Amino acid sequence: MENEKPFDSTQGKQSVIIEIRAGAGGDEAGLFARDLYRMYSKYATGQGWGQRVLDSNQSDIGGYKEIIFELQGPGAFNQMQYEGGVHRVQRIPKTEKQGRVHTSTITIAVLKKPNKREEIIISPSDLKIDTYKASGPGGQYVNKTESAIRITHKPSGIVVTSQSERNQLQNKENAMSVLAAKLLQAQEEADLSKLTQARREQIGWAKRSEKTRTYNFPQNRITDHRIGKSWHNLEKIVDGDLEPVIKAFSKLENKE
């Protein structure tokens, strides 16, 4: 991570795991995934949060097919929790010779990392662990040893991978962090499904949306479709100035 900051073991700090995956749009979607990863990374740096990449899969032209990273610091989950969903970009790709605007999408998942009070118990017998050689863009191997890890949680079917570190033990630790966060999310969603429909909508309306946000570069505008609000100065926001967007959701949450 460009602005990577060491983690602090001090209690009381929130950790959030963010997964960004390229969707429709091919290479342009991968480049947009890279842009939003950088946006969150720069915002985290401005907040003084620790950050590290847990797993990534780069495209041939420098974008990301997928990147999973962790942010740690005061308010990290509270500020990032509404970033999940489908993010759409409208712009002219650098590879477009006719000057046409293309629409691409990425998906973002925001996972709260369990703290000690929310500890997720994972039985070793429930895990299938595979090792393999880490690969880079184009599929070439970047490490001669089988340092990459794939963990399958047999009861849930959840599969997580990590290949960002050269050390197999560190990759395993990273993969287990993602698995614990996914299991916590599954547990919280199961609890949510037991609530009344009205209460369920109040809690979950903004966290799981098919149409979350549109980044319209020709019109210099970002629109969040869940709250019907738009912001200009798109380039500034994508460069890490997320404060106006974060504040809009904080105000909405306080009203409720």
mmCIF file of C-alpha atoms in Angstrom:
data_model
loop_
_atom_site.group_PDB
_atom_site.id
_atom_site.type_symbol
_atom_site.label_atom_id
_atom_site.label_comp_id
_atom_site.label_asym_id
_atom_site.label_seq_id
_atom_site.Cartn_x
_atom_site.Cartn_y
_atom_site.Cartn_z
ATOM 1 C CA MET A 1 0.000 0.000 0.000
ATOM 2 C CA GLU A 2 1.437 3.358 -1.052
ATOM 3 C CA ASN A 3 0.698 5.070 2.275
ATOM 4 C CA GLU A 4 0.984 2.017 4.464
ATOM 5 C CA LYS A 5 1.223 2.758 8.174
ATOM 6 C CA PRO A 6 2.115 0.158 10.841
ATOM 7 C CA PHE A 7 -0.686 -1.275 12.930
ATOM 8 C CA ASP A 8 -1.048 -0.483 16.608
ATOM 9 C CA SER A 9 -2.088 -3.198 19.046
ATOM 10 C CA THR A 10 -3.635 -0.621 21.406
ATOM 11 C CA GLN A 11 -7.115 -1.650 22.473
ATOM 12 C CA GLY A 12 -10.077 0.500 21.516
ATOM 13 C CA LYS A 13 -9.130 0.984 17.890
ATOM 14 C CA GLN A 14 -11.610 -0.105 15.244
ATOM 15 C CA SER A 15 -10.563 -2.235 12.295
ATOM 16 C CA VAL A 16 -12.459 -2.525 9.036
ATOM 17 C CA ILE A 17 -11.748 -4.793 6.068
ATOM 18 C CA ILE A 18 -12.691 -3.465 2.636
ATOM 19 C CA GLU A 19 -12.977 -5.620 -0.484
ATOM 20 C CA ILE A 20 -13.036 -3.935 -3.895
ATOM 21 C CA ARG A 21 -13.838 -6.051 -6.967
ATOM 22 C CA ALA A 22 -13.984 -5.021 -10.616
ATOM 23 C CA GLY A 23 -17.402 -5.655 -12.165
ATOM 24 C CA ALA A 24 -18.750 -4.773 -15.610
ATOM 25 C CA GLY A 25 -16.421 -2.828 -17.865
ATOM 26 C CA GLY A 26 -13.299 -4.956 -18.266
ATOM 27 C CA ASP A 27 -9.968 -3.144 -17.890
ATOM 28 C CA GLU A 28 -11.671 0.187 -17.156
ATOM 29 C CA ALA A 29 -13.461 -1.373 -14.167
ATOM 30 C CA GLY A 30 -10.089 -2.568 -12.880
ATOM 31 C CA LEU A 31 -8.625 0.927 -13.209
ATOM 32 C CA PHE A 32 -11.622 2.372 -11.355
ATOM 33 C CA ALA A 33 -11.088 -0.223 -8.605
ATOM 34 C CA ARG A 34 -7.494 1.028 -8.333
ATOM 35 C CA ASP A 35 -8.687 4.652 -8.177
ATOM 36 C CA LEU A 36 -11.129 3.966 -5.339
ATOM 37 C CA TYR A 37 -8.546 1.921 -3.438
ATOM 38 C CA ARG A 38 -6.226 4.935 -3.624
ATOM 39 C CA MET A 39 -9.090 7.204 -2.537
ATOM 40 C CA TYR A 40 -9.685 5.172 0.617
ATOM 41 C CA SER A 41 -5.944 4.823 1.240
ATOM 42 C CA LYS A 42 -5.382 8.585 1.061
ATOM 43 C CA TYR A 43 -8.402 9.255 3.268
ATOM 44 C CA ALA A 44 -7.063 6.749 5.817
ATOM 45 C CA THR A 45 -3.659 8.451 5.760
ATOM 46 C CA GLY A 46 -5.330 11.784 6.466
ATOM 47 C CA GLN A 47 -7.135 10.219 9.428
ATOM 48 C CA GLY A 48 -3.887 8.779 10.795
ATOM 49 C CA TRP A 49 -5.178 5.210 10.488
ATOM 50 C CA GLY A 50 -3.006 2.141 10.086
ATOM 51 C CA GLN A 51 -3.500 0.299 6.801
ATOM 52 C CA ARG A 52 -2.296 -2.825 5.049
ATOM 53 C CA VAL A 53 -3.161 -4.894 1.976
ATOM 54 C CA LEU A 54 -4.417 -8.399 2.774
ATOM 55 C CA ASP A 55 -4.766 -9.686 -0.791
ATOM 56 C CA SER A 56 -4.754 -8.304 -4.333
ATOM 57 C CA ASN A 57 -5.029 -9.446 -7.932
ATOM 58 C CA GLN A 58 -3.710 -6.936 -10.464
ATOM 59 C CA SER A 59 -4.677 -6.661 -14.113
ATOM 60 C CA ASP A 60 -2.147 -6.449 -16.943
ATOM 61 C CA ILE A 61 -2.536 -2.656 -17.242
ATOM 62 C CA GLY A 62 -2.151 -1.830 -13.547
ATOM 63 C CA GLY A 63 -5.736 -1.980 -12.356
ATOM 64 C CA TYR A 64 -7.151 -4.336 -9.752
ATOM 65 C CA LYS A 65 -9.403 -7.271 -10.473
ATOM 66 C CA GLU A 66 -9.690 -7.459 -6.697
ATOM 67 C CA ILE A 67 -8.025 -5.877 -3.686
ATOM 68 C CA ILE A 68 -8.712 -6.531 -0.006
ATOM 69 C CA PHE A 69 -7.230 -4.223 2.612
ATOM 70 C CA GLU A 70 -7.596 -3.377 6.278
ATOM 71 C CA LEU A 71 -7.868 0.026 7.938
ATOM 72 C CA GLN A 72 -7.348 0.479 11.676
ATOM 73 C CA GLY A 73 -7.955 3.534 13.793
ATOM 74 C CA PRO A 74 -10.527 5.509 15.784
ATOM 75 C CA GLY A 75 -13.864 5.468 13.960
ATOM 76 C CA ALA A 76 -12.597 3.398 11.011
ATOM 77 C CA PHE A 77 -15.650 1.135 10.764
ATOM 78 C CA ASN A 78 -18.145 3.849 11.700
ATOM 79 C CA GLN A 79 -16.897 6.077 8.890
ATOM 80 C CA MET A 80 -16.519 3.364 6.253
ATOM 81 C CA GLN A 81 -19.633 1.274 6.935
ATOM 82 C CA TYR A 82 -21.778 2.949 4.262
ATOM 83 C CA GLU A 83 -19.252 2.566 1.436
ATOM 84 C CA GLY A 84 -20.445 -0.935 0.535
ATOM 85 C CA GLY A 85 -22.443 -1.636 -2.624
ATOM 86 C CA VAL A 86 -22.201 -1.114 -6.378
ATOM 87 C CA HIS A 87 -20.181 1.944 -7.442
ATOM 88 C CA ARG A 88 -20.513 3.109 -11.052
ATOM 89 C CA VAL A 89 -18.113 5.300 -13.042
ATOM 90 C CA GLN A 90 -18.918 7.244 -16.207
ATOM 91 C CA ARG A 91 -15.849 8.592 -18.011
ATOM 92 C CA ILE A 92 -13.772 8.385 -21.181
ATOM 93 C CA PRO A 93 -11.222 5.569 -20.723
ATOM 94 C CA LYS A 94 -7.606 6.321 -21.631
ATOM 95 C CA THR A 95 -7.804 3.482 -24.158
ATOM 96 C CA GLU A 96 -10.875 5.001 -25.885
ATOM 97 C CA LYS A 97 -9.866 6.535 -29.236
ATOM 98 C CA GLN A 98 -13.317 7.837 -30.234
ATOM 99 C CA GLY A 99 -13.810 9.961 -27.129
ATOM 100 C CA ARG A 100 -16.888 8.042 -26.017
ATOM 101 C CA VAL A 101 -18.017 7.915 -22.398
ATOM 102 C CA HIS A 102 -18.056 4.388 -20.977
ATOM 103 C CA THR A 103 -19.891 3.103 -17.907
ATOM 104 C CA SER A 104 -18.142 0.592 -15.643
ATOM 105 C CA THR A 105 -18.928 -0.792 -12.210
ATOM 106 C CA ILE A 106 -17.153 -2.159 -9.181
ATOM 107 C CA THR A 107 -18.501 -3.728 -6.006
ATOM 108 C CA ILE A 108 -17.338 -2.855 -2.519
ATOM 109 C CA ALA A 109 -17.865 -4.934 0.614
ATOM 110 C CA VAL A 110 -17.192 -3.423 4.040
ATOM 111 C CA LEU A 111 -16.538 -5.915 6.840
ATOM 112 C CA LYS A 112 -16.130 -5.135 10.520
ATOM 113 C CA LYS A 113 -13.151 -6.996 11.954
ATOM 114 C CA PRO A 114 -14.214 -8.772 15.165
ATOM 115 C CA ASN A 115 -12.812 -7.338 18.376
ATOM 116 C CA LYS A 116 -12.220 -9.398 21.514
ATOM 117 C CA ARG A 117 -15.812 -8.946 22.680
ATOM 118 C CA GLU A 118 -17.106 -10.172 19.321
ATOM 119 C CA GLU A 119 -14.590 -12.990 19.009
ATOM 120 C CA ILE A 120 -15.491 -15.542 16.363
ATOM 121 C CA ILE A 121 -14.527 -19.088 17.326
ATOM 122 C CA ILE A 122 -13.211 -21.025 14.330
ATOM 123 C CA SER A 123 -12.500 -24.722 14.755
ATOM 124 C CA PRO A 124 -9.396 -25.955 12.887
ATOM 125 C CA SER A 125 -11.359 -29.059 11.859
ATOM 126 C CA ASP A 126 -13.757 -26.786 9.932
ATOM 127 C CA LEU A 127 -10.962 -25.497 7.713
ATOM 128 C CA LYS A 128 -9.450 -26.769 4.472
ATOM 129 C CA ILE A 129 -6.135 -25.016 3.865
ATOM 130 C CA ASP A 130 -4.362 -25.061 0.495
ATOM 131 C CA THR A 131 -1.047 -23.465 -0.446
ATOM 132 C CA TYR A 132 0.052 -22.345 -3.900
ATOM 133 C CA LYS A 133 2.562 -20.070 -5.621
ATOM 134 C CA ALA A 134 1.676 -16.374 -5.616
ATOM 135 C CA SER A 135 1.105 -14.907 -9.078
ATOM 136 C CA GLY A 136 1.244 -11.382 -10.475
ATOM 137 C CA PRO A 137 -0.278 -9.639 -13.519
ATOM 138 C CA GLY A 138 -0.444 -11.940 -16.531
ATOM 139 C CA GLY A 139 -0.348 -15.025 -14.333
ATOM 140 C CA GLN A 140 3.420 -15.229 -13.891
ATOM 141 C CA TYR A 141 4.645 -16.566 -10.562
ATOM 142 C CA VAL A 142 6.198 -13.937 -8.277
ATOM 143 C CA ASN A 143 7.478 -16.328 -5.621
ATOM 144 C CA LYS A 144 9.241 -19.674 -6.018
ATOM 145 C CA THR A 145 7.755 -21.054 -2.802
ATOM 146 C CA GLU A 146 4.102 -21.845 -2.131
ATOM 147 C CA SER A 147 3.550 -18.796 0.070
ATOM 148 C CA ALA A 148 -0.034 -18.037 -1.016
ATOM 149 C CA ILE A 149 -2.880 -19.390 1.106
ATOM 150 C CA ARG A 150 -6.442 -20.442 0.304
ATOM 151 C CA ILE A 151 -8.728 -21.247 3.256
ATOM 152 C CA THR A 152 -12.142 -22.860 2.859
ATOM 153 C CA HIS A 153 -14.534 -22.734 5.818
ATOM 154 C CA LYS A 154 -16.379 -25.991 5.244
ATOM 155 C CA PRO A 155 -19.578 -25.299 7.262
ATOM 156 C CA SER A 156 -20.312 -21.997 5.468
ATOM 157 C CA GLY A 157 -18.546 -22.564 2.150
ATOM 158 C CA ILE A 158 -16.715 -19.227 2.515
ATOM 159 C CA VAL A 159 -13.369 -19.167 0.674
ATOM 160 C CA VAL A 160 -10.647 -16.584 1.378
ATOM 161 C CA THR A 161 -7.173 -16.165 -0.102
ATOM 162 C CA SER A 162 -4.045 -14.152 0.614
ATOM 163 C CA GLN A 163 -0.845 -13.812 -1.397
ATOM 164 C CA SER A 164 0.306 -10.258 -0.643
ATOM 165 C CA GLU A 165 3.125 -11.339 1.702
ATOM 166 C CA ARG A 166 6.162 -13.485 0.890
ATOM 167 C CA ASN A 167 5.744 -15.281 4.200
ATOM 168 C CA GLN A 168 3.193 -18.120 4.267
ATOM 169 C CA LEU A 169 2.414 -17.639 7.978
ATOM 170 C CA GLN A 170 1.644 -13.943 7.451
ATOM 171 C CA ASN A 171 -0.601 -14.777 4.492
ATOM 172 C CA LYS A 172 -2.421 -17.318 6.647
ATOM 173 C CA GLU A 173 -2.929 -14.708 9.378
ATOM 174 C CA ASN A 174 -4.289 -12.237 6.815
ATOM 175 C CA ALA A 175 -6.660 -14.826 5.356
ATOM 176 C CA MET A 176 -7.921 -15.770 8.820
ATOM 177 C CA SER A 177 -8.632 -12.089 9.557
ATOM 178 C CA VAL A 178 -10.796 -11.844 6.451
ATOM 179 C CA LEU A 179 -12.541 -15.131 7.265
ATOM 180 C CA ALA A 180 -13.376 -13.995 10.812
ATOM 181 C CA ALA A 181 -14.816 -10.730 9.463
ATOM 182 C CA LYS A 182 -16.940 -12.584 6.907
ATOM 183 C CA LEU A 183 -18.250 -14.966 9.561
ATOM 184 C CA LEU A 184 -19.113 -12.021 11.822
ATOM 185 C CA GLN A 185 -20.991 -10.383 8.950
ATOM 186 C CA ALA A 186 -22.891 -13.611 8.254
ATOM 187 C CA GLN A 187 -23.801 -13.851 11.939
ATOM 188 C CA GLU A 188 -25.011 -10.231 12.032
ATOM 189 C CA GLU A 189 -27.077 -10.722 8.867
ATOM 190 C CA ALA A 190 -28.679 -13.811 10.390
ATOM 191 C CA ASP A 191 -29.553 -11.761 13.486
ATOM 192 C CA LEU A 192 -30.904 -8.975 11.273
ATOM 193 C CA SER A 193 -33.198 -11.380 9.436
ATOM 194 C CA LYS A 194 -34.915 -12.176 12.729
ATOM 195 C CA LEU A 195 -35.999 -8.563 13.230
ATOM 196 C CA THR A 196 -39.231 -7.070 11.957
ATOM 197 C CA GLN A 197 -39.282 -5.915 8.332
ATOM 198 C CA ALA A 198 -39.531 -2.237 9.314
ATOM 199 C CA ARG A 199 -36.571 -2.400 11.672
ATOM 200 C CA ARG A 200 -34.575 -4.430 9.147
ATOM 201 C CA GLU A 201 -35.064 -1.712 6.537
ATOM 202 C CA GLN A 202 -33.970 1.006 8.964
ATOM 203 C CA ILE A 203 -30.726 -0.798 9.750
ATOM 204 C CA GLY A 204 -29.832 -2.254 6.392
ATOM 205 C CA TRP A 205 -31.112 0.230 3.820
ATOM 206 C CA ALA A 206 -27.774 1.900 3.142
ATOM 207 C CA LYS A 207 -25.371 -0.956 3.677
ATOM 208 C CA ARG A 208 -26.488 -3.280 0.902
ATOM 209 C CA SER A 209 -27.540 -1.464 -2.224
ATOM 210 C CA GLU A 210 -27.588 -2.494 -5.868
ATOM 211 C CA LYS A 211 -27.085 1.134 -6.897
ATOM 212 C CA THR A 212 -24.900 2.922 -4.405
ATOM 213 C CA ARG A 213 -22.993 5.743 -6.048
ATOM 214 C CA THR A 214 -22.200 7.149 -9.503
ATOM 215 C CA TYR A 215 -18.967 8.994 -10.351
ATOM 216 C CA ASN A 216 -19.750 11.103 -13.444
ATOM 217 C CA PHE A 217 -16.451 12.557 -14.672
ATOM 218 C CA PRO A 218 -17.798 14.566 -17.668
ATOM 219 C CA GLN A 219 -20.194 16.392 -15.315
ATOM 220 C CA ASN A 220 -17.693 16.565 -12.403
ATOM 221 C CA ARG A 221 -20.294 15.085 -10.077
ATOM 222 C CA ILE A 222 -20.645 12.253 -7.564
ATOM 223 C CA THR A 223 -24.190 11.146 -6.721
ATOM 224 C CA ASP A 224 -25.162 8.839 -3.877
ATOM 225 C CA HIS A 225 -28.451 7.278 -4.928
ATOM 226 C CA ARG A 226 -29.404 6.054 -1.460
ATOM 227 C CA ILE A 227 -29.741 9.545 -0.025
ATOM 228 C CA GLY A 228 -30.300 11.447 -3.278
ATOM 229 C CA LYS A 229 -27.359 13.782 -2.711
ATOM 230 C CA SER A 230 -24.697 14.993 -5.157
ATOM 231 C CA TRP A 231 -21.275 16.604 -4.752
ATOM 232 C CA HIS A 232 -19.126 18.417 -7.304
ATOM 233 C CA ASN A 233 -15.308 18.609 -7.177
ATOM 234 C CA LEU A 234 -15.207 14.930 -8.140
ATOM 235 C CA GLU A 235 -11.435 14.867 -8.681
ATOM 236 C CA LYS A 236 -10.836 16.258 -5.197
ATOM 237 C CA ILE A 237 -13.051 13.614 -3.582
ATOM 238 C CA VAL A 238 -11.468 10.758 -5.558
ATOM 239 C CA ASP A 239 -8.084 12.140 -4.464
ATOM 240 C CA GLY A 240 -9.003 11.291 -0.872
ATOM 241 C CA ASP A 241 -11.187 14.178 0.327
ATOM 242 C CA LEU A 242 -14.094 11.948 1.398
ATOM 243 C CA GLU A 243 -15.077 14.149 4.329
ATOM 244 C CA PRO A 244 -18.217 15.675 2.715
ATOM 245 C CA VAL A 245 -19.579 12.234 1.834
ATOM 246 C CA ILE A 246 -18.782 10.712 5.230
ATOM 247 C CA LYS A 247 -20.385 13.682 7.011
ATOM 248 C CA ALA A 248 -23.606 13.356 4.998
ATOM 249 C CA PHE A 249 -24.125 9.823 6.294
ATOM 250 C CA SER A 250 -23.108 10.773 9.840
ATOM 251 C CA LYS A 251 -25.764 13.515 9.908
ATOM 252 C CA LEU A 252 -28.372 11.110 8.556
ATOM 253 C CA GLU A 253 -27.455 8.504 11.161
ATOM 254 C CA ASN A 254 -27.715 11.065 13.972
ATOM 255 C CA LYS A 255 -31.198 12.108 12.822
ATOM 256 C CA GLU A 256 -32.374 8.508 13.048
#
